[in-house]
Each structure stands twice: as C-alpha cells, then as structure tokens.
Amino acid sequence: MKVIEHISKAKSTLFSIEILPPLKGQNINSLFQTMDELMDFSPAFVDVTYHREEYVFRDAGNGLLEKHVVRKRPGTVGICAAISNRYKVDTVPHIICGGFTKQDTEDALIDLNFVGLDNVLVLRGDPIKSEGRFKPEPDGHAYAVDLVKQVVEMNKGEYLDSDLKDVQKTNFCIGVAGYPEKHFEAPNRKSDLRFLKAKVDAGAEYIVTQMFYDNRAYFRFLEECKQAGINVPIIPGLKPLASRAQLSVIPHHFHINLPDELVQLVEKSKTEEEVRKIGVEWCIQQSKELMAAGVPVLHYYTMGKAKSTKEIAKAVF
Ligand code: FAD
C-alpha cells in the first residue's frame, strides 16, 4: 500500500522507521533482528536507505596511492523485497540521483515495480565524500526534482525509449526530503522552500523531514510550508541521540542544531548508557508533543539498531 494511503486511512499518528542495509559482507540477519523487535509496534512502512559509491585510496606498495571505488552498503532493493515478504509490511526504497544516469534510474524503477513496491523516497544524494560538491552523472539528474519528474513520467507510462509499445504504467507513491533547519547548500530557508515546493508541484505526495531536536523548528517549518502553498503531509523524522560523540558528529554531518538544554544534560552525564537514556527521554518528549499536535506519522531513524527506538515506541504508541 502507498504511504499516502496509510496516512489517509489512519485514525491516529502512525509509527514508521528507517533502516540501513548492512555493511557489505555482513548477512541480513542483524536487520531481521532489528525488525523482529520493532514489528511489535506495527510500523506502517519501513524506509531503506540507499548508499552510493565512495572513493578509497589504498597503498599501491610503490609509494603511490591507488583509487578504488567501493559501495559499503549495497542491497537496498533486495532488503526491501526480503522485508516486505517476511513481515508483510510496506517498504520504501530510497532512490538517489548520485551515480545514476537516467537509464540506470529507469532500470532501477523497473526492478522496484517488478518486486511489487509501491513507494519511493526520491533524493538527490550527498556529494561523494572526497568531492566538495555534488556532481551528477553526465546523463543523470542534478536535483531531486528532476528525478521526481522521471518517476512521474513512468507513472504515466512514458519511458526514455519512446519506441516501446504497449508499455505498462508504474504506480509509485513519491516522497521527498525537507529540511526544517534548511538544507546546508541552500542560501536561505526561503530559497530552500521554493525548491521544496517545486518537488511537490512536480508530483511528490509527502515530505519526510531531516531530523531535528527542537520541535519549534518543525512547527515553524510547517507554517512556512503552508504559507508557501505546500499542502502535502509533512512527516517528522526523529533520531534519538545515542552517544556523547554525536554532540559534534550530528551537527557536522546533518547540519542541524542541538538545543543547549540537551547538550548540557549530555555534558553532565557520566556514562555512554546515561547519554543513550537522555537521548531516548528527549525523543519521547519530542514524540509526545508532535503526536499531540496531530502529526500524521512519527518516523524514526534507527541506524539499524532497535533498542532506543523500541523504548521510545513503547512510551509513545
Ligand atoms: P534536492 O531537493 O535536490 O536539494 C539539494 C539542494 O539544492 C538544496 O539546497 C536545494 O535548496 C537546492 N535545489 C534544489 N533544486 C534546485 C534547483 N532546481 N536549482 C538550484 N538549487 C536547487 N542520502 C542518500 O545518499 N541516501 C539516502 O538514503 C538518503 N536518505 C535521506 C532521507 C531523508 C529523510 C533525508 C532528509 C535525507 C536523506 N539523504 C539520503 C540525504 C540527501 O540525499 C541529502 O540531504 C542531499 O544533500 C539533498 O537531497 P535532496 O533530495 O533534499 O536534494
């Protein structure tokens, strides 16, 4: 079922999660264990992230470095299929512009359609770590909006090869990302909102937000979206703080702020387990307030670990 159908049929706030494919070489069982623990809370859907290639430089043994291309977490489509089959839950594969030509995208969408998936979360993807800025493939998309348009075209039965006869239409429900505290490359929030609206105008049916730790950022974003004429459901994404190191890792990696009250609580804590519990309690309070405000879904970034999300879900749902 489509994410948007789950939302329209729901009588109260839904629970959903995001998981990551395991590192290359690992098996899928750890993911199944995470799923086993979280299925008790009946997630409406499960997002599976997509991880593009990275460059690593290895010692060539002659004083020079050799460049290698590696994908650390392949398997998004297979995991979606395996989880939908095993748990009878809807999965949402993330699809990105980075590393894909339009033809690659078309083929990937055909795979997703054949597997029987109804949903995609459409993203641009981050720049490759060793490159400063995002570079699309020569025949790829530069922005998520262009990838949204390609999915919409396939939903109308328009493939890249116009010679195809008797083509089947796909029927994907399209979600996109939104940033309550602004995307890090956007010159300001207004310009970021304009491009978010362009994704919705192009056919995105709902938005999932970047994580935030101060609900005021989400409520302000909601209001700004409304004023900008964005009327699709806006699903808040939450990630419980899990370690002291994340006080600097999260702002660095995700370009968001952590409220000082949370920072001080973590600074005063003595052990990593104490920090994890602070993170869980903070996320419970955020979730309760968001639920009381009537958000359609509470979406948790699990990072493949069930423990904290389970404690939160137990307290909130
Ligand atoms: P876009 O919407 O294309 O926006 C990127 C930037 O360009 C923004 O600053 C925007 O304001 C600007 N912009 C947009 N359109 C235009 C235009 N036409 N002209 C000029 N500027 C424009 N990354 C992954 O690699 N894999 C994942 O699985 C993944 N999952 C994610 C899930 C969520 C919920 C979120 C919030 C992010 C996720 N990301 C993932 C990260 C995401 O790919 C990055 O944040 C990326 O840098 C931006 O993606 P986007 O889809 O928001 O890009």
PDB file of C-alpha atoms in Angstrom, residues 142-307:
ATOM      1  CA  ALA A 142      21.297  17.286 -10.820  1.00  0.00           C
ATOM      2  CA  TYR A 143      18.382  17.751  -8.395  1.00  0.00           C
ATOM      3  CA  ALA A 144      15.767  15.568  -6.750  1.00  0.00           C
ATOM      4  CA  VAL A 145      13.006  17.461  -8.579  1.00  0.00           C
ATOM      5  CA  ASP A 146      14.257  16.065 -11.909  1.00  0.00           C
ATOM      6  CA  LEU A 147      14.189  12.522 -10.515  1.00  0.00           C
ATOM      7  CA  VAL A 148      10.641  13.128  -9.231  1.00  0.00           C
ATOM      8  CA  LYS A 149       9.696  14.118 -12.791  1.00  0.00           C
ATOM      9  CA  GLN A 150      11.177  10.896 -14.191  1.00  0.00           C
ATOM     10  CA  VAL A 151       9.156   8.760 -11.745  1.00  0.00           C
ATOM     11  CA  VAL A 152       6.012  10.743 -12.593  1.00  0.00           C
ATOM     12  CA  GLU A 153       6.646  10.123 -16.294  1.00  0.00           C
ATOM     13  CA  MET A 154       6.951   6.375 -15.711  1.00  0.00           C
ATOM     14  CA  ASN A 155       3.719   6.533 -13.711  1.00  0.00           C
ATOM     15  CA  LYS A 156       2.168   7.913 -16.909  1.00  0.00           C
ATOM     16  CA  GLY A 157       3.754   5.145 -18.996  1.00  0.00           C
ATOM     17  CA  GLU A 158       6.395   7.446 -20.505  1.00  0.00           C
ATOM     18  CA  TYR A 159       9.735   5.657 -20.730  1.00  0.00           C
ATOM     19  CA  LEU A 160      13.006   7.076 -22.064  1.00  0.00           C
ATOM     20  CA  ASP A 161      12.746   4.883 -25.144  1.00  0.00           C
ATOM     21  CA  SER A 162       9.763   6.291 -26.985  1.00  0.00           C
ATOM     22  CA  ASP A 163       9.725   3.322 -29.429  1.00  0.00           C
ATOM     23  CA  LEU A 164       8.414   0.948 -26.750  1.00  0.00           C
ATOM     24  CA  LYS A 165       4.973  -0.453 -27.496  1.00  0.00           C
ATOM     25  CA  ASP A 166       2.124  -1.357 -25.073  1.00  0.00           C
ATOM     26  CA  VAL A 167       4.081  -0.032 -22.089  1.00  0.00           C
ATOM     27  CA  GLN A 168       2.897  -0.610 -18.543  1.00  0.00           C
ATOM     28  CA  LYS A 169       2.470   2.367 -16.244  1.00  0.00           C
ATOM     29  CA  THR A 170       4.182   2.223 -12.864  1.00  0.00           C
ATOM     30  CA  ASN A 171       2.229   3.465  -9.871  1.00  0.00           C
ATOM     31  CA  PHE A 172       4.755   4.752  -7.349  1.00  0.00           C
ATOM     32  CA  CYS A 173       3.847   6.985  -4.441  1.00  0.00           C
ATOM     33  CA  ILE A 174       6.610   9.593  -4.264  1.00  0.00           C
ATOM     34  CA  GLY A 175       8.059  11.078  -1.085  1.00  0.00           C
ATOM     35  CA  VAL A 176      10.798  13.727  -0.880  1.00  0.00           C
ATOM     36  CA  ALA A 177      13.064  15.223   1.801  1.00  0.00           C
ATOM     37  CA  GLY A 178      12.516  18.553   3.589  1.00  0.00           C
ATOM     38  CA  TYR A 179      14.781  20.449   5.969  1.00  0.00           C
ATOM     39  CA  PRO A 180      13.250  22.344   8.917  1.00  0.00           C
ATOM     40  CA  GLU A 181      16.631  23.959   9.597  1.00  0.00           C
ATOM     41  CA  LYS A 182      17.450  24.395   5.854  1.00  0.00           C
ATOM     42  CA  HIS A 183      19.498  22.204   3.530  1.00  0.00           C
ATOM     43  CA  PHE A 184      23.173  23.015   4.022  1.00  0.00           C
ATOM     44  CA  GLU A 185      23.718  24.188   0.433  1.00  0.00           C
ATOM     45  CA  ALA A 186      20.659  26.433   0.272  1.00  0.00           C
ATOM     46  CA  PRO A 187      21.461  30.167   0.522  1.00  0.00           C
ATOM     47  CA  ASN A 188      18.455  30.694   2.821  1.00  0.00           C
ATOM     48  CA  ARG A 189      15.268  28.999   4.058  1.00  0.00           C
ATOM     49  CA  LYS A 190      13.024  30.784   1.563  1.00  0.00           C
ATOM     50  CA  SER A 191      15.002  29.555  -1.419  1.00  0.00           C
ATOM     51  CA  ASP A 192      15.094  26.025   0.027  1.00  0.00           C
ATOM     52  CA  LEU A 193      11.293  26.179   0.425  1.00  0.00           C
ATOM     53  CA  ARG A 194      10.851  27.255  -3.196  1.00  0.00           C
ATOM     54  CA  PHE A 195      12.750  24.185  -4.359  1.00  0.00           C
ATOM     55  CA  LEU A 196      10.793  22.005  -1.945  1.00  0.00           C
ATOM     56  CA  LYS A 197       7.575  23.356  -3.448  1.00  0.00           C
ATOM     57  CA  ALA A 198       8.936  22.572  -6.925  1.00  0.00           C
ATOM     58  CA  LYS A 199       9.312  18.908  -5.841  1.00  0.00           C
ATOM     59  CA  VAL A 200       5.713  18.851  -4.617  1.00  0.00           C
ATOM     60  CA  ASP A 201       4.436  20.620  -7.745  1.00  0.00           C
ATOM     61  CA  ALA A 202       6.308  18.035  -9.820  1.00  0.00           C
ATOM     62  CA  GLY A 203       4.427  15.191  -8.128  1.00  0.00           C
ATOM     63  CA  ALA A 204       5.798  14.460  -4.628  1.00  0.00           C
ATOM     64  CA  GLU A 205       2.917  13.368  -2.398  1.00  0.00           C
ATOM     65  CA  TYR A 206       4.514  13.733   1.009  1.00  0.00           C
ATOM     66  CA  ILE A 207       7.643  15.093   2.696  1.00  0.00           C
ATOM     67  CA  VAL A 208       9.861  13.442   5.313  1.00  0.00           C
ATOM     68  CA  THR A 209      11.962  15.862   7.327  1.00  0.00           C
ATOM     69  CA  GLN A 210      15.582  15.801   8.243  1.00  0.00           C
ATOM     70  CA  MET A 211      15.993  15.054  11.938  1.00  0.00           C
ATOM     71  CA  PHE A 212      15.584  17.912  14.426  1.00  0.00           C
ATOM     72  CA  TYR A 213      15.860  18.092  18.205  1.00  0.00           C
ATOM     73  CA  ASP A 214      13.809  21.199  18.842  1.00  0.00           C
ATOM     74  CA  ASN A 215      10.165  20.813  17.842  1.00  0.00           C
ATOM     75  CA  ARG A 216       9.903  24.558  17.310  1.00  0.00           C
ATOM     76  CA  ALA A 217      11.990  24.091  14.151  1.00  0.00           C
ATOM     77  CA  TYR A 218       9.407  21.590  12.830  1.00  0.00           C
ATOM     78  CA  PHE A 219       6.398  23.748  13.748  1.00  0.00           C
ATOM     79  CA  ARG A 220       7.983  26.816  12.108  1.00  0.00           C
ATOM     80  CA  PHE A 221       8.742  24.725   9.003  1.00  0.00           C
ATOM     81  CA  LEU A 222       5.142  23.502   8.897  1.00  0.00           C
ATOM     82  CA  GLU A 223       3.910  27.084   8.992  1.00  0.00           C
ATOM     83  CA  GLU A 224       6.391  28.233   6.334  1.00  0.00           C
ATOM     84  CA  CYS A 225       5.384  25.328   4.065  1.00  0.00           C
ATOM     85  CA  LYS A 226       1.721  26.250   4.499  1.00  0.00           C
ATOM     86  CA  GLN A 227       2.441  29.853   3.598  1.00  0.00           C
ATOM     87  CA  ALA A 228       4.425  28.702   0.561  1.00  0.00           C
ATOM     88  CA  GLY A 229       1.417  26.689  -0.639  1.00  0.00           C
ATOM     89  CA  ILE A 230       2.834  23.254   0.212  1.00  0.00           C
ATOM     90  CA  ASN A 231      -0.141  21.175   1.270  1.00  0.00           C
ATOM     91  CA  VAL A 232       1.120  17.576   1.388  1.00  0.00           C
ATOM     92  CA  PRO A 233       1.677  15.669   4.680  1.00  0.00           C
ATOM     93  CA  ILE A 234       4.977  16.565   6.353  1.00  0.00           C
ATOM     94  CA  ILE A 235       6.317  13.613   8.334  1.00  0.00           C
ATOM     95  CA  PRO A 236       8.731  14.494  11.145  1.00  0.00           C
ATOM     96  CA  GLY A 237      11.922  12.418  11.205  1.00  0.00           C
ATOM     97  CA  LEU A 238      13.447  11.804  14.645  1.00  0.00           C
ATOM     98  CA  LYS A 239      16.737  10.255  15.667  1.00  0.00           C
ATOM     99  CA  PRO A 240      17.399   9.564  19.334  1.00  0.00           C
ATOM    100  CA  LEU A 241      20.811  10.835  20.380  1.00  0.00           C
ATOM    101  CA  ALA A 242      22.872   7.735  21.164  1.00  0.00           C
ATOM    102  CA  SER A 243      26.374   8.787  22.211  1.00  0.00           C
ATOM    103  CA  ARG A 244      28.409  11.709  23.506  1.00  0.00           C
ATOM    104  CA  ALA A 245      30.352  11.854  20.218  1.00  0.00           C
ATOM    105  CA  GLN A 246      27.128  12.652  18.394  1.00  0.00           C
ATOM    106  CA  LEU A 247      27.120  16.114  20.023  1.00  0.00           C
ATOM    107  CA  SER A 248      29.591  17.074  17.311  1.00  0.00           C
ATOM    108  CA  VAL A 249      29.010  14.326  14.711  1.00  0.00           C
ATOM    109  CA  ILE A 250      25.312  15.145  14.176  1.00  0.00           C
ATOM    110  CA  PRO A 251      25.752  18.902  13.607  1.00  0.00           C
ATOM    111  CA  HIS A 252      28.754  18.194  11.368  1.00  0.00           C
ATOM    112  CA  HIS A 253      27.098  15.509   9.279  1.00  0.00           C
ATOM    113  CA  PHE A 254      23.480  16.670   9.170  1.00  0.00           C
ATOM    114  CA  HIS A 255      23.940  20.460   9.502  1.00  0.00           C
ATOM    115  CA  ILE A 256      21.423  20.860  12.324  1.00  0.00           C
ATOM    116  CA  ASN A 257      21.486  22.416  15.794  1.00  0.00           C
ATOM    117  CA  LEU A 258      21.212  20.647  19.121  1.00  0.00           C
ATOM    118  CA  PRO A 259      19.335  22.565  21.857  1.00  0.00           C
ATOM    119  CA  ASP A 260      21.568  23.728  24.678  1.00  0.00           C
ATOM    120  CA  GLU A 261      19.401  22.024  27.310  1.00  0.00           C
ATOM    121  CA  LEU A 262      20.067  18.659  25.644  1.00  0.00           C
ATOM    122  CA  VAL A 263      23.773  19.426  25.239  1.00  0.00           C
ATOM    123  CA  GLN A 264      24.103  20.305  28.934  1.00  0.00           C
ATOM    124  CA  LEU A 265      22.318  17.136  30.021  1.00  0.00           C
ATOM    125  CA  VAL A 266      24.746  15.089  27.960  1.00  0.00           C
ATOM    126  CA  GLU A 267      27.756  17.035  29.230  1.00  0.00           C
ATOM    127  CA  LYS A 268      26.758  16.287  32.827  1.00  0.00           C
ATOM    128  CA  SER A 269      26.256  12.564  32.224  1.00  0.00           C
ATOM    129  CA  LYS A 270      28.858  10.056  33.387  1.00  0.00           C
ATOM    130  CA  THR A 271      28.467   7.052  31.093  1.00  0.00           C
ATOM    131  CA  GLU A 272      27.520   6.337  27.494  1.00  0.00           C
ATOM    132  CA  GLU A 273      24.453   4.421  28.701  1.00  0.00           C
ATOM    133  CA  GLU A 274      23.354   7.518  30.607  1.00  0.00           C
ATOM    134  CA  VAL A 275      23.728   9.540  27.374  1.00  0.00           C
ATOM    135  CA  ARG A 276      21.639   6.991  25.459  1.00  0.00           C
ATOM    136  CA  LYS A 277      18.905   7.221  28.093  1.00  0.00           C
ATOM    137  CA  ILE A 278      18.921  11.027  27.889  1.00  0.00           C
ATOM    138  CA  GLY A 279      18.583  10.707  24.109  1.00  0.00           C
ATOM    139  CA  VAL A 280      15.644   8.314  24.487  1.00  0.00           C
ATOM    140  CA  GLU A 281      13.867  10.515  27.052  1.00  0.00           C
ATOM    141  CA  TRP A 282      14.372  13.619  24.883  1.00  0.00           C
ATOM    142  CA  CYS A 283      12.964  11.811  21.855  1.00  0.00           C
ATOM    143  CA  ILE A 284       9.963  10.561  23.874  1.00  0.00           C
ATOM    144  CA  GLN A 285       9.131  14.129  24.904  1.00  0.00           C
ATOM    145  CA  GLN A 286       9.534  15.357  21.310  1.00  0.00           C
ATOM    146  CA  SER A 287       7.346  12.497  20.034  1.00  0.00           C
ATOM    147  CA  LYS A 288       4.578  13.128  22.582  1.00  0.00           C
ATOM    148  CA  GLU A 289       4.413  16.813  21.740  1.00  0.00           C
ATOM    149  CA  LEU A 290       4.382  16.115  17.986  1.00  0.00           C
ATOM    150  CA  MET A 291       1.710  13.464  18.418  1.00  0.00           C
ATOM    151  CA  ALA A 292      -0.437  15.850  20.461  1.00  0.00           C
ATOM    152  CA  ALA A 293      -0.088  18.338  17.605  1.00  0.00           C
ATOM    153  CA  GLY A 294      -1.562  15.705  15.271  1.00  0.00           C
ATOM    154  CA  VAL A 295       1.398  14.780  13.039  1.00  0.00           C
ATOM    155  CA  PRO A 296       0.462  12.048  10.537  1.00  0.00           C
ATOM    156  CA  VAL A 297       3.434   9.783  11.251  1.00  0.00           C
ATOM    157  CA  LEU A 298       6.396   9.672  13.624  1.00  0.00           C
ATOM    158  CA  HIS A 299       9.334   8.404  11.575  1.00  0.00           C
ATOM    159  CA  TYR A 300      12.416   7.137  13.455  1.00  0.00           C
ATOM    160  CA  TYR A 301      15.949   6.903  12.107  1.00  0.00           C
ATOM    161  CA  THR A 302      17.054   3.650  13.751  1.00  0.00           C
ATOM    162  CA  MET A 303      20.543   3.391  12.213  1.00  0.00           C
ATOM    163  CA  GLY A 304      19.852  -0.339  12.189  1.00  0.00           C
ATOM    164  CA  LYS A 305      19.561  -0.575  15.987  1.00  0.00           C
ATOM    165  CA  ALA A 306      16.275  -1.384  17.697  1.00  0.00           C
ATOM    166  CA  LYS A 307      16.938  -0.715  21.391  1.00  0.00           C
TER     167      LYS A 307
END
